[in-house]
Short mmCIF file of C-alpha atoms in Angstrom, two decimals:
data_model
loop_
_atom_site.label_atom_id
_atom_site.label_comp_id
_atom_site.label_asym_id
_atom_site.label_seq_id
_atom_site.Cartn_x
_atom_site.Cartn_y
_atom_site.Cartn_z
CA UNK A 283 -58.32 51.71 -21.56
CA UNK A 284 -54.74 51.10 -20.53
CA UNK A 285 -54.97 53.61 -17.70
CA UNK A 286 -57.53 51.41 -15.95
CA UNK A 287 -55.20 48.44 -16.16
CA UNK A 288 -52.51 50.28 -14.22
CA UNK A 289 -52.24 49.94 -10.45
CA UNK A 290 -49.98 52.31 -8.51
CA UNK A 291 -49.04 51.52 -4.90
CA UNK A 292 -46.46 53.43 -2.88
CA UNK A 293 -44.98 50.79 -0.56
CA UNK A 294 -41.19 50.68 -0.35
CA UNK A 295 -40.37 53.71 1.79
CA UNK A 296 -43.79 54.70 3.15
CA UNK A 297 -45.09 56.31 5.26
CA UNK A 298 -42.44 58.66 3.91
CA UNK A 299 -39.17 57.61 5.42
CA UNK A 300 -37.28 60.88 4.76
CA UNK A 301 -37.38 63.90 2.42
CA UNK A 302 -36.00 61.95 -0.55
CA UNK A 303 -38.70 59.30 -0.12
CA UNK A 304 -41.35 61.99 0.36
CA UNK A 305 -40.38 63.58 -2.95
CA UNK A 306 -40.47 60.23 -4.71
CA UNK A 307 -43.88 59.36 -3.25
CA UNK A 308 -45.15 62.75 -4.37
CA UNK A 309 -43.98 62.03 -7.93
CA UNK A 310 -46.10 58.90 -8.03
CA UNK A 311 -49.10 60.67 -6.49
CA UNK A 312 -48.85 63.56 -8.97
CA UNK A 313 -48.45 61.12 -11.86
CA UNK A 314 -51.61 59.27 -10.81
CA UNK A 315 -53.54 62.55 -10.67
CA UNK A 316 -52.14 63.90 -13.93
CA UNK A 317 -52.97 60.75 -15.90
CA UNK A 318 -56.24 59.85 -14.19
CA UNK A 319 -54.98 56.53 -12.83
CA UNK A 320 -57.85 55.56 -10.58
CA UNK A 321 -56.13 52.50 -9.10
CA UNK A 322 -53.81 54.49 -6.86
CA UNK A 323 -53.64 53.21 -3.28
CA UNK A 324 -52.59 55.93 -0.86
CA UNK A 325 -50.84 55.23 2.44
CA UNK A 326 -53.56 54.25 4.89
CA UNK A 327 -55.61 52.64 2.12
CA UNK A 328 -52.99 50.32 0.62
CA UNK A 329 -49.94 48.40 1.79
CA UNK A 330 -47.34 46.19 0.09
CA UNK A 331 -48.23 46.33 -3.62
CA UNK A 332 -48.52 42.57 -4.14
CA UNK A 333 -50.90 42.13 -1.24
CA UNK A 334 -52.95 45.14 -2.39
CA UNK A 335 -53.15 43.60 -5.88
CA UNK A 336 -54.50 40.36 -4.39
CA UNK A 337 -56.85 42.06 -1.92
CA UNK A 338 -58.47 44.01 -4.73
CA UNK A 339 -58.87 41.17 -7.21
CA UNK A 340 -56.38 42.56 -9.76
CA UNK A 341 -54.65 39.16 -9.88
CA UNK A 342 -56.77 36.23 -10.90
CA UNK A 343 -56.60 32.86 -12.68
CA UNK A 344 -55.51 33.19 -16.29
CA UNK A 345 -54.40 36.81 -15.93
CA UNK A 346 -51.17 38.11 -17.51
CA UNK A 347 -49.63 40.61 -15.13
CA UNK A 348 -46.33 42.50 -15.11
CA UNK A 349 -45.11 44.70 -12.30
CA UNK A 350 -42.14 46.97 -11.61
CA UNK A 351 -41.08 44.73 -8.76
CA UNK A 352 -39.47 41.31 -8.96
CA UNK A 353 -41.97 39.71 -6.58
CA UNK A 354 -44.81 40.25 -9.03
CA UNK A 355 -44.46 36.49 -9.57
CA UNK A 356 -46.48 36.13 -6.32
CA UNK A 357 -49.76 36.07 -8.25
CA UNK A 358 -48.85 32.72 -9.75
CA UNK A 359 -50.27 31.40 -6.50
CA UNK A 360 -53.73 32.25 -7.86
CA UNK A 361 -52.95 30.81 -11.30
CA UNK A 362 -51.91 34.04 -13.01
CA UNK A 363 -48.83 34.38 -15.25
CA UNK A 364 -47.11 37.21 -13.43
CA UNK A 365 -43.55 38.46 -13.73
CA UNK A 366 -41.35 41.39 -12.74
CA UNK A 367 -39.97 44.01 -15.13
CA UNK A 368 -37.79 47.10 -14.87
CA UNK A 369 -38.94 50.72 -14.94
CA UNK A 370 -38.56 51.26 -18.68
CA UNK A 371 -40.65 48.21 -19.47
CA UNK A 372 -43.33 49.33 -17.04
CA UNK A 373 -43.32 52.70 -18.79
CA UNK A 374 -43.51 50.95 -22.16
CA UNK A 375 -46.61 49.08 -20.97
CA UNK A 376 -48.15 52.37 -19.78
CA UNK A 377 -47.48 53.89 -23.21
CA UNK A 378 -48.56 50.98 -25.41
CA UNK A 379 -50.48 48.47 -23.30
CA UNK A 380 -48.19 45.77 -24.71
CA UNK A 381 -44.99 43.92 -23.99
CA UNK A 382 -43.01 41.19 -25.72
CA UNK A 383 -42.30 37.87 -24.04
CA UNK A 384 -40.19 34.88 -24.86
CA UNK A 385 -42.30 31.93 -23.70
CA UNK A 386 -40.26 30.22 -20.99
CA UNK A 387 -39.73 26.50 -20.72
CA UNK A 388 -41.39 24.87 -17.73
CA UNK A 389 -40.11 22.91 -14.78
CA UNK A 390 -42.78 20.69 -13.26
CA UNK A 391 -42.89 20.53 -9.46
CA UNK A 392 -45.15 17.69 -8.29
CA UNK A 393 -46.36 17.82 -4.72
CA UNK A 394 -47.88 15.07 -2.62
CA UNK A 395 -48.73 14.60 1.04
CA UNK A 396 -49.72 17.15 3.65
CA UNK A 397 -47.37 19.43 5.63
CA UNK A 398 -47.29 19.19 9.41
CA UNK A 399 -48.71 21.88 11.65
CA UNK A 400 -45.98 24.52 11.58
CA UNK A 401 -44.71 23.83 8.08
CA UNK A 402 -46.00 25.81 5.12
CA UNK A 403 -45.37 27.28 1.69
CA UNK A 404 -42.29 29.19 2.83
CA UNK A 405 -40.61 25.99 3.99
CA UNK A 406 -41.39 24.28 0.69
CA UNK A 407 -39.95 27.08 -1.38
CA UNK A 408 -36.82 27.41 0.77
CA UNK A 409 -36.26 23.66 0.34
CA UNK A 410 -36.84 23.90 -3.40
CA UNK A 411 -34.43 26.81 -3.86
CA UNK A 412 -31.76 25.11 -1.78
CA UNK A 413 -32.12 22.05 -4.02
CA UNK A 414 -31.91 23.82 -7.39
CA UNK A 415 -29.93 26.95 -6.55
CA UNK A 416 -30.59 30.67 -7.11
CA UNK A 417 -30.24 30.15 -10.84
CA UNK A 418 -31.85 26.72 -10.96
CA UNK A 419 -34.96 28.05 -12.70
CA UNK A 420 -33.51 30.96 -14.68
CA UNK A 421 -35.81 31.86 -17.59
CA UNK A 422 -38.18 29.01 -16.65
CA UNK A 423 -41.64 28.80 -15.20
CA UNK A 424 -41.99 26.67 -12.10
CA UNK A 425 -45.30 24.92 -12.62
CA UNK A 426 -46.71 23.31 -9.49
CA UNK A 427 -49.10 20.38 -9.51
CA UNK A 428 -49.93 17.04 -7.97
CA UNK A 429 -52.19 15.86 -5.16
CA UNK A 430 -50.30 17.89 -2.57
CA UNK A 431 -51.48 21.22 -4.00
CA UNK A 432 -54.82 20.91 -2.24
CA UNK A 433 -53.10 20.58 1.13
CA UNK A 434 -51.50 24.01 0.66
CA UNK A 435 -53.70 26.99 1.43
CA UNK A 436 -53.86 29.80 -1.12
CA UNK A 437 -51.70 31.82 1.29
CA UNK A 438 -49.08 29.04 1.30
CA UNK A 439 -49.12 28.97 -2.51
CA UNK A 440 -48.59 32.73 -2.64
CA UNK A 441 -45.47 32.34 -0.47
CA UNK A 442 -44.13 29.72 -2.87
CA UNK A 443 -44.86 31.71 -6.03
CA UNK A 444 -43.48 34.86 -4.39
CA UNK A 445 -40.03 33.28 -4.25
CA UNK A 446 -39.96 31.80 -7.75
CA UNK A 447 -37.72 34.75 -8.67
CA UNK A 448 -35.24 33.71 -5.99
CA UNK A 449 -34.50 30.61 -8.07
CA UNK A 450 -34.27 32.86 -11.14
CA UNK A 451 -37.73 31.87 -12.35
CA UNK A 452 -39.79 33.91 -14.77
CA UNK A 453 -42.97 32.76 -13.04
CA UNK A 454 -44.22 30.26 -10.47
CA UNK A 455 -47.72 29.02 -11.25
CA UNK A 456 -50.19 26.93 -9.28
CA UNK A 457 -53.33 25.42 -10.77
CA UNK A 458 -56.75 26.91 -10.14
CA UNK A 459 -58.75 24.63 -7.86
CA UNK A 460 -61.66 24.89 -5.44
CA UNK A 461 -59.53 26.78 -2.92
CA UNK A 462 -58.50 29.31 -5.56
CA UNK A 463 -62.10 29.84 -6.62
CA UNK A 464 -63.24 30.26 -3.01
CA UNK A 465 -60.49 32.84 -2.41
CA UNK A 466 -61.28 34.74 -5.60
CA UNK A 467 -64.94 35.03 -4.53
CA UNK A 468 -63.78 37.08 -1.55
CA UNK A 469 -61.79 39.60 -3.62
CA UNK A 470 -63.26 39.82 -7.11
CA UNK A 471 -66.70 40.19 -8.67
CA UNK A 472 -65.80 39.56 -12.31
CA UNK A 473 -65.10 36.11 -13.72
CA UNK A 474 -61.89 34.59 -15.03
CA UNK A 475 -60.61 31.78 -17.21
CA UNK A 476 -58.25 29.49 -15.38
CA UNK A 477 -55.06 28.33 -17.11
CA UNK A 478 -54.46 24.60 -16.89
CA UNK A 479 -51.73 22.50 -18.47
CA UNK A 480 -52.69 20.55 -21.60
CA UNK A 481 -52.84 16.78 -21.34
CA UNK A 482 -49.42 15.51 -22.32
CA UNK A 483 -47.76 18.91 -21.86
CA UNK A 484 -43.98 18.55 -21.91
CA UNK A 485 -41.64 19.81 -19.23
CA UNK A 486 -37.89 20.31 -19.20
CA UNK A 487 -37.56 18.52 -15.93
CA UNK A 488 -39.77 17.29 -13.10
CA UNK A 489 -39.13 17.67 -9.39
CA UNK A 490 -41.10 15.91 -6.67
CA UNK A 491 -41.73 16.89 -3.08
CA UNK A 492 -43.50 15.05 -0.30
CA UNK A 493 -44.95 17.74 1.94
CA UNK A 494 -45.43 15.21 4.74
CA UNK A 495 -41.69 14.86 5.18
CA UNK A 496 -40.93 18.59 4.95
CA UNK A 497 -39.30 20.25 7.96
CA UNK A 498 -39.26 23.88 8.98
CA UNK A 499 -36.51 25.50 6.90
CA UNK A 500 -34.18 28.46 7.27
CA UNK A 501 -32.05 30.11 4.57
CA UNK A 502 -28.76 31.23 6.08
CA UNK A 503 -26.92 34.35 4.95
CA UNK A 504 -26.28 35.42 2.22
CA UNK A 505 -28.33 33.53 -0.41
CA UNK A 506 -31.93 32.25 -0.37
CA UNK A 507 -30.51 28.90 -1.53
CA UNK A 508 -28.42 28.46 1.61
CA UNK A 509 -31.08 26.29 3.22
CA UNK A 510 -30.92 24.22 6.38
CA UNK A 511 -33.48 22.62 8.69
CA UNK A 512 -34.42 25.16 11.37
CA UNK A 513 -33.56 22.60 14.02
CA UNK A 514 -29.94 22.51 12.88
CA UNK A 515 -29.23 26.26 12.88
CA UNK A 516 -28.86 27.26 16.54
CA UNK A 517 -27.82 30.95 16.38
CA UNK A 518 -28.89 33.81 18.61
CA UNK A 519 -30.93 36.58 17.09
CA UNK A 520 -31.40 40.29 17.80
CA UNK A 521 -34.52 40.88 15.74
CA UNK A 522 -37.47 38.83 14.53
CA UNK A 523 -39.36 40.29 11.56
CA UNK A 524 -42.80 39.06 10.51
CA UNK A 525 -44.22 40.68 7.39
CA UNK A 526 -43.69 41.30 3.65
CA UNK A 527 -45.37 40.12 0.46
CA UNK A 528 -43.95 36.66 1.21
CA UNK A 529 -45.50 36.09 4.65
CA UNK A 530 -47.47 39.14 5.84
CA UNK A 531 -50.97 37.72 5.42
CA UNK A 532 -53.61 37.04 8.05
CA UNK A 533 -52.77 33.33 7.99
CA UNK A 534 -49.14 34.10 8.86
CA UNK A 535 -50.15 36.41 11.70
CA UNK A 536 -52.64 33.86 13.09
CA UNK A 537 -50.01 31.14 13.13
CA UNK A 538 -47.49 33.39 14.86
CA UNK A 539 -50.11 34.49 17.40
CA UNK A 540 -51.00 30.89 18.18
CA UNK A 541 -47.35 30.06 18.87
CA UNK A 542 -46.87 33.19 20.96
CA UNK A 543 -50.07 32.93 22.99
CA UNK A 544 -49.26 32.97 26.71
CA UNK A 545 -45.60 33.75 25.95
CA UNK A 546 -43.45 36.83 25.62
CA UNK A 547 -40.82 38.07 23.20
CA UNK A 548 -37.36 37.24 24.56
CA UNK A 549 -35.79 40.15 26.47
CA UNK A 550 -32.84 40.32 24.08
CA UNK A 551 -34.99 40.33 20.96
CA UNK A 552 -36.99 43.03 19.25
CA UNK A 553 -39.89 41.64 17.23
CA UNK A 554 -41.36 43.74 14.44
CA UNK A 555 -44.70 42.69 12.96
CA UNK A 556 -45.85 44.29 9.71
CA UNK A 557 -49.17 43.17 8.21
CA UNK A 558 -48.87 43.34 4.42
CA UNK A 559 -51.93 45.50 3.71
CA UNK A 560 -54.64 47.57 5.41
CA UNK A 561 -57.03 44.68 4.82
CA UNK A 562 -54.73 42.31 6.71
CA UNK A 563 -54.03 44.94 9.38
CA UNK A 564 -57.75 45.56 10.01
CA UNK A 565 -58.55 41.85 10.03
CA UNK A 566 -55.72 41.16 12.50
CA UNK A 567 -56.95 44.01 14.69
CA UNK A 568 -60.54 42.77 14.71
CA UNK A 569 -59.31 39.28 15.70
CA UNK A 570 -57.40 40.78 18.62
CA UNK A 571 -54.04 39.65 17.23
CA UNK A 572 -52.38 43.07 17.22
CA UNK A 573 -53.15 43.55 20.91
CA UNK A 574 -51.82 40.06 21.67
CA UNK A 575 -48.60 40.82 19.78
CA UNK A 576 -48.16 44.13 21.53
CA UNK A 577 -48.85 42.64 24.96
CA UNK A 578 -46.26 39.96 24.20
CA UNK A 579 -43.71 42.71 23.64
CA UNK A 580 -43.65 42.96 19.87
CA UNK A 581 -43.70 46.21 17.88
CA UNK A 582 -46.69 46.34 15.55
CA UNK A 583 -46.46 48.45 12.43
CA UNK A 584 -48.93 49.61 9.79
CA UNK A 585 -48.53 48.00 6.38
CA UNK A 586 -45.36 48.79 4.44
CA UNK A 587 -42.44 46.95 2.81
CA UNK A 588 -40.51 48.13 5.83
CA UNK A 589 -37.20 46.52 6.65
CA UNK A 590 -37.44 43.75 4.04
CA UNK A 591 -35.29 45.73 1.63
CA UNK A 592 -33.39 47.78 4.17
CA UNK A 593 -35.88 50.64 4.01
CA UNK A 594 -37.01 51.40 7.54
CA UNK A 595 -38.93 49.76 10.43
CA UNK A 596 -36.10 47.58 11.68
CA UNK A 597 -32.66 48.13 10.16
CA UNK A 598 -29.74 46.09 11.49
CA UNK A 599 -26.51 47.35 13.08
CA UNK A 600 -23.11 45.71 12.41
CA UNK A 601 -23.02 42.26 13.92
CA UNK A 602 -26.79 41.94 14.33
CA UNK A 603 -28.90 39.03 13.18
CA UNK A 604 -32.54 38.96 12.13
CA UNK A 605 -34.76 35.96 11.51
CA UNK A 606 -37.25 37.17 8.95
CA UNK A 607 -40.30 36.05 7.01
CA UNK A 608 -39.07 38.06 4.02
CA UNK A 609 -37.55 36.81 0.76
CA UNK A 610 -33.89 37.90 0.44
CA UNK A 611 -30.85 37.67 2.66
CA UNK A 612 -28.13 39.16 0.43
CA UNK A 613 -25.24 41.07 2.04
CA UNK A 614 -26.53 44.32 3.54
CA UNK A 615 -30.12 43.56 2.59
CA UNK A 616 -31.62 44.70 5.89
CA UNK A 617 -28.94 47.10 7.09
CA UNK A 618 -25.20 47.17 7.66
CA UNK A 619 -22.99 44.99 5.48
CA UNK A 620 -21.92 43.15 8.64
CA UNK A 621 -25.47 42.19 9.61
CA UNK A 622 -27.16 38.90 8.82
CA UNK A 623 -30.63 37.88 7.68
CA UNK A 624 -31.97 34.36 8.17
CA UNK A 625 -35.08 33.67 6.07
CA UNK A 626 -37.84 31.52 7.54
CA UNK A 627 -41.57 30.94 7.72
CA UNK A 628 -43.84 32.67 10.25
CA UNK A 629 -43.81 29.79 12.72
CA UNK A 630 -40.01 29.77 12.97
CA UNK A 631 -39.96 33.58 13.27
CA UNK A 632 -42.44 33.46 16.14
CA UNK A 633 -40.76 30.57 17.96
CA UNK A 634 -37.35 32.25 17.60
CA UNK A 635 -38.69 35.55 18.94
CA UNK A 636 -39.63 33.71 22.13
CA UNK A 637 -36.40 31.80 22.71
CA UNK A 638 -33.94 34.39 21.44
CA UNK A 639 -32.39 31.99 18.95
CA UNK A 640 -33.48 30.25 15.77
CA UNK A 641 -35.95 27.63 16.90
CA UNK A 642 -38.05 24.94 15.27
CA UNK A 643 -41.56 25.42 16.70
CA UNK A 644 -41.73 21.70 17.53
CA UNK A 645 -38.97 22.28 20.07
CA UNK A 646 -40.73 25.15 21.81
CA UNK A 647 -42.39 23.05 24.53
CA UNK A 648 -39.09 21.45 25.45
CA UNK A 649 -37.30 24.81 25.61
CA UNK A 650 -39.88 26.53 27.78
CA UNK B 255 -22.27 48.79 -32.28
CA UNK B 256 -18.99 50.10 -30.95
CA UNK B 257 -16.26 48.07 -29.32
CA UNK B 258 -15.14 48.29 -25.73
CA UNK B 259 -11.66 48.26 -24.19
CA UNK B 260 -10.68 48.77 -20.61
CA UNK B 261 -9.53 47.45 -17.27
CA UNK B 262 -11.22 44.40 -15.76
CA UNK B 263 -13.13 44.46 -12.48
CA UNK B 264 -13.53 40.80 -11.46
CA UNK B 265 -16.55 39.50 -9.58
CA UNK B 266 -17.74 36.03 -8.65
CA UNK B 267 -21.06 34.21 -9.01
CA UNK B 268 -24.49 35.50 -8.02
CA UNK B 269 -23.61 39.20 -7.80
CA UNK B 270 -27.01 40.48 -6.67
CA UNK B 271 -28.75 43.78 -7.23
CA UNK B 272 -28.37 44.80 -3.57
CA UNK B 273 -24.59 44.59 -4.07
CA UNK B 274 -24.83 46.59 -7.31
CA UNK B 275 -26.92 49.32 -5.67
CA UNK B 276 -28.57 49.11 -2.21
CA UNK B 277 -32.32 49.68 -2.04
CA UNK B 278 -32.01 52.67 0.25
CA UNK B 279 -30.31 54.57 -2.61
CA UNK B 280 -33.28 54.12 -4.95
CA UNK B 281 -34.95 57.49 -4.54
CA UNK B 282 -35.54 59.70 -7.55
CA UNK B 283 -33.22 62.47 -6.48
CA UNK B 284 -30.39 59.98 -6.91
CA UNK B 285 -31.38 59.26 -10.51
CA UNK B 286 -28.39 61.07 -11.98
CA UNK B 287 -25.87 59.94 -9.40
CA UNK B 288 -26.62 56.26 -8.96
CA UNK B 289 -23.05 55.50 -10.01
CA UNK B 290 -21.69 57.01 -6.82
CA UNK B 291 -23.33 54.23 -4.78
CA UNK B 292 -22.49 51.24 -6.97
CA UNK B 293 -21.08 48.34 -4.94
CA UNK B 294 -20.79 50.62 -1.92
CA UNK B 295 -21.40 47.85 0.60
CA UNK B 296 -19.12 45.25 -0.93
CA UNK B 297 -16.42 47.03 -2.94
CA UNK B 298 -16.57 50.69 -1.84
CA UNK B 299 -13.25 51.70 -3.41
CA UNK B 300 -14.37 50.82 -6.92
CA UNK B 301 -16.33 53.97 -7.68
CA UNK B 302 -13.25 56.14 -7.14
CA UNK B 303 -10.99 54.01 -9.33
CA UNK B 304 -13.20 53.05 -12.29
CA UNK B 305 -12.41 54.58 -15.67
CA UNK B 306 -14.95 54.92 -18.50
CA UNK B 307 -14.60 51.89 -20.73
CA UNK B 308 -13.67 49.51 -17.91
CA UNK B 309 -15.35 46.10 -18.04
CA UNK B 310 -16.92 43.99 -15.33
CA UNK B 311 -16.12 40.27 -15.65
CA UNK B 312 -18.30 37.99 -13.57
CA UNK B 313 -19.38 34.41 -13.06
CA UNK B 314 -22.88 32.95 -13.11
CA UNK B 315 -26.18 34.65 -12.55
CA UNK B 316 -24.93 38.25 -12.60
CA UNK B 317 -27.59 40.73 -11.50
CA UNK B 318 -29.77 38.29 -9.54
CA UNK B 319 -32.43 39.61 -7.20
CA UNK B 320 -34.47 42.69 -7.81
CA UNK B 321 -36.02 44.15 -10.98
CA UNK B 322 -34.51 47.55 -10.17
CA UNK B 323 -33.44 49.19 -13.41
CA UNK B 324 -31.23 51.35 -11.23
CA UNK B 325 -28.75 48.45 -11.27
CA UNK B 326 -27.64 48.72 -14.92
CA UNK B 327 -28.09 52.50 -14.73
CA UNK B 328 -25.69 52.70 -11.78
CA UNK B 329 -23.09 50.71 -13.69
CA UNK B 330 -23.49 52.90 -16.78
CA UNK B 331 -23.22 56.07 -14.70
CA UNK B 332 -20.11 54.68 -13.06
CA UNK B 333 -18.46 54.39 -16.48
CA UNK B 334 -19.01 50.70 -17.17
CA UNK B 335 -20.55 50.15 -20.59
CA UNK B 336 -20.11 46.39 -20.82
CA UNK B 337 -20.35 43.35 -18.56
CA UNK B 338 -18.91 39.96 -19.56
CA UNK B 339 -20.50 37.26 -17.42
CA UNK B 340 -20.97 33.50 -17.66
CA UNK B 341 -24.71 33.97 -17.29
CA UNK B 342 -27.27 36.58 -16.26
CA UNK B 343 -30.39 36.80 -14.16
CA UNK B 344 -33.30 37.38 -16.50
CA UNK B 345 -34.84 40.65 -15.36
CA UNK B 346 -31.38 42.25 -15.12
CA UNK B 347 -30.55 41.04 -18.64
CA UNK B 348 -33.63 42.72 -20.11
CA UNK B 349 -32.94 45.86 -18.10
CA UNK B 350 -29.43 45.98 -19.58
CA UNK B 351 -30.76 45.84 -23.12
CA UNK B 352 -33.38 48.47 -22.36
CA UNK B 353 -30.83 50.88 -20.88
CA UNK B 354 -27.83 50.27 -23.12
CA UNK B 355 -25.49 48.36 -20.78
CA UNK B 356 -24.06 45.55 -22.93
CA UNK B 357 -24.65 42.14 -21.30
CA UNK B 358 -22.18 39.85 -23.08
CA UNK B 359 -22.57 36.20 -22.14
CA UNK B 360 -19.21 34.44 -22.20
CA UNK B 361 -17.00 32.57 -19.77
CA UNK B 362 -13.60 34.31 -19.90
CA UNK B 363 -10.37 34.09 -17.94
CA UNK B 364 -9.58 37.54 -16.57
CA UNK B 365 -8.34 39.01 -13.30
CA UNK B 366 -8.65 42.44 -11.74
CA UNK B 367 -6.62 44.93 -13.73
CA UNK B 368 -6.26 42.86 -16.93
CA UNK B 369 -6.94 44.79 -20.11
CA UNK B 370 -9.94 43.38 -21.99
CA UNK B 371 -11.28 44.34 -25.40
CA UNK B 372 -14.69 43.34 -26.71
CA UNK B 373 -15.55 43.54 -30.42
CA UNK B 374 -19.33 43.51 -30.48
CA UNK B 375 -19.95 43.12 -34.19
CA UNK B 376 -17.49 40.23 -34.62
CA UNK B 377 -18.23 38.64 -31.25
CA UNK B 378 -14.60 38.46 -30.08
CA UNK B 379 -13.19 39.12 -26.60
CA UNK B 380 -9.44 39.49 -26.12
CA UNK B 381 -7.64 39.50 -22.79
CA UNK B 382 -4.69 41.62 -23.89
CA UNK B 383 -2.83 41.00 -20.60
CA UNK B 384 -3.04 37.22 -20.78
CA UNK B 385 -3.00 36.97 -24.55
CA UNK B 386 -6.21 34.91 -24.73
CA UNK B 387 -9.24 35.15 -26.96
CA UNK B 388 -12.87 33.95 -26.90
CA UNK B 389 -15.85 34.12 -29.22
CA UNK B 390 -19.44 34.87 -28.32
CA UNK B 391 -22.66 35.02 -30.32
CA UNK B 392 -23.28 38.65 -31.32
CA UNK B 393 -26.55 40.20 -30.21
CA UNK B 394 -29.54 39.71 -32.52
CA UNK B 395 -30.09 42.65 -34.85
CA UNK B 396 -33.18 43.97 -33.05
CA UNK B 397 -31.19 44.12 -29.80
CA UNK B 398 -28.31 45.94 -31.52
CA UNK B 399 -30.77 48.41 -33.06
CA UNK B 400 -32.49 48.93 -29.72
CA UNK B 401 -29.22 49.64 -27.94
CA UNK B 402 -27.91 51.84 -30.74
CA UNK B 403 -31.10 53.93 -30.53
CA UNK B 404 -30.44 54.50 -26.84
CA UNK B 405 -32.68 51.90 -25.30
CA UNK B 406 -36.35 51.09 -24.97
CA UNK B 407 -37.64 54.55 -24.09
CA UNK B 408 -35.92 56.13 -27.09
CA UNK B 409 -37.40 53.47 -29.35
CA UNK B 410 -40.95 53.92 -28.00
CA UNK B 411 -40.73 57.69 -28.31
CA UNK B 412 -39.56 57.35 -31.90
CA UNK B 413 -42.39 54.96 -32.74
CA UNK B 414 -44.99 57.21 -31.15
CA UNK B 415 -43.63 60.16 -33.13
CA UNK B 416 -43.83 58.19 -36.37
CA UNK B 417 -47.42 57.11 -35.66
CA UNK B 418 -48.54 60.74 -35.42
#
């Protein structure tokens, strides 16, 4: 039944940020009860919706998933066709179990090589978006392939797919390989049918990236396409934010912890760390990472979308700058219209939190 | 489909959904007053000066960013019933059709304050101030029907009623 194909996750302004948010959260809770929606993930048992979807095996190879959030495209990292829709379309799916699609054309993105230690999926996608622009993939699917795919972890692929929408893409899809299968075994009991391109499939254009030559990237205010090598940015920051559906997974936290081990957050910086789901939070706690972060002087939060969209847990005052592992840096995204957001991967966020300015992790030894 | 005629509000490329309506305004008790917050961080004076029937003219990729349906709803509640942009972000475009905000795709020459008229059935835009005219492809019939019915929810409700 359709009701069992619906997943409801309060995440944007929870734990309830204020009375208005509390009322809105209550509407979703009451709706879930009234309609018998069993896949409702209450605060304390959920997190950011996209991570909750992955953690619970609702996204899988060959699946067709829509969500009332633009970053639904994240699940392309596990070979699903997943795309964001507005509220009315979500309601239409609830009512009918169906939706119409125009099949998008595809842009092939061929990867080769292996990224260096601190470079990951976020850096690849920031480079890609800066090359093609925020409307470079409008109405297209970005279809990733090539020998380099296997040198990206599933977590890296999720970061890439997550930001397909930031290039205007309808979806961003990776193939299903051994790593995908191994990951799916940890989250899902039922089987799936992977979606692979046909031999001789045609693409509108083909892009190629050598991961070996990729540097840590930063997207400067106020567009995700405003990319620059992290080494060339050199601005002071007030806040470092590590979290979100883009980079709030255990792999991101482990990498940040490794960089921060034996070091402290810079005295002029506040670092906010927000694991993307209870599963990630608990895993990070059991590995001792949350204690390490706290001892280093970072603020550790429970899972929520938090400050990514200017909700709560780290809003910016006029003139403030944040380096963030999130996905958008539009004007006023994380606070006042005169604040700035610099997008980056977890390694750059961690390194910058230590030095007080945007830092390529390779330069950390020299700085300290 | 009716026509539209009003004053132009000119925007550039990549007008994103956070500009159109900031995320912190997206709580359900704002559902009927989203228009009061439209463009509040980037063009705060607009909401006081917009008249029903005014038209937004924009560059490429209008409505990029979030899937929030509040974006076209805020513009409709503000009095804007039509946007004329060079191109649209895809989720926003669908949201416009589903809510009844007309997303005309056409590159026109218009400045703030110009008077623009849009004839939807003929596919003609006229900048009355500059004396210039452009043509655009009218919306496919199913889109016109959908918008005339009042959007996606109205259509679904009607279909469900008919099925009974």
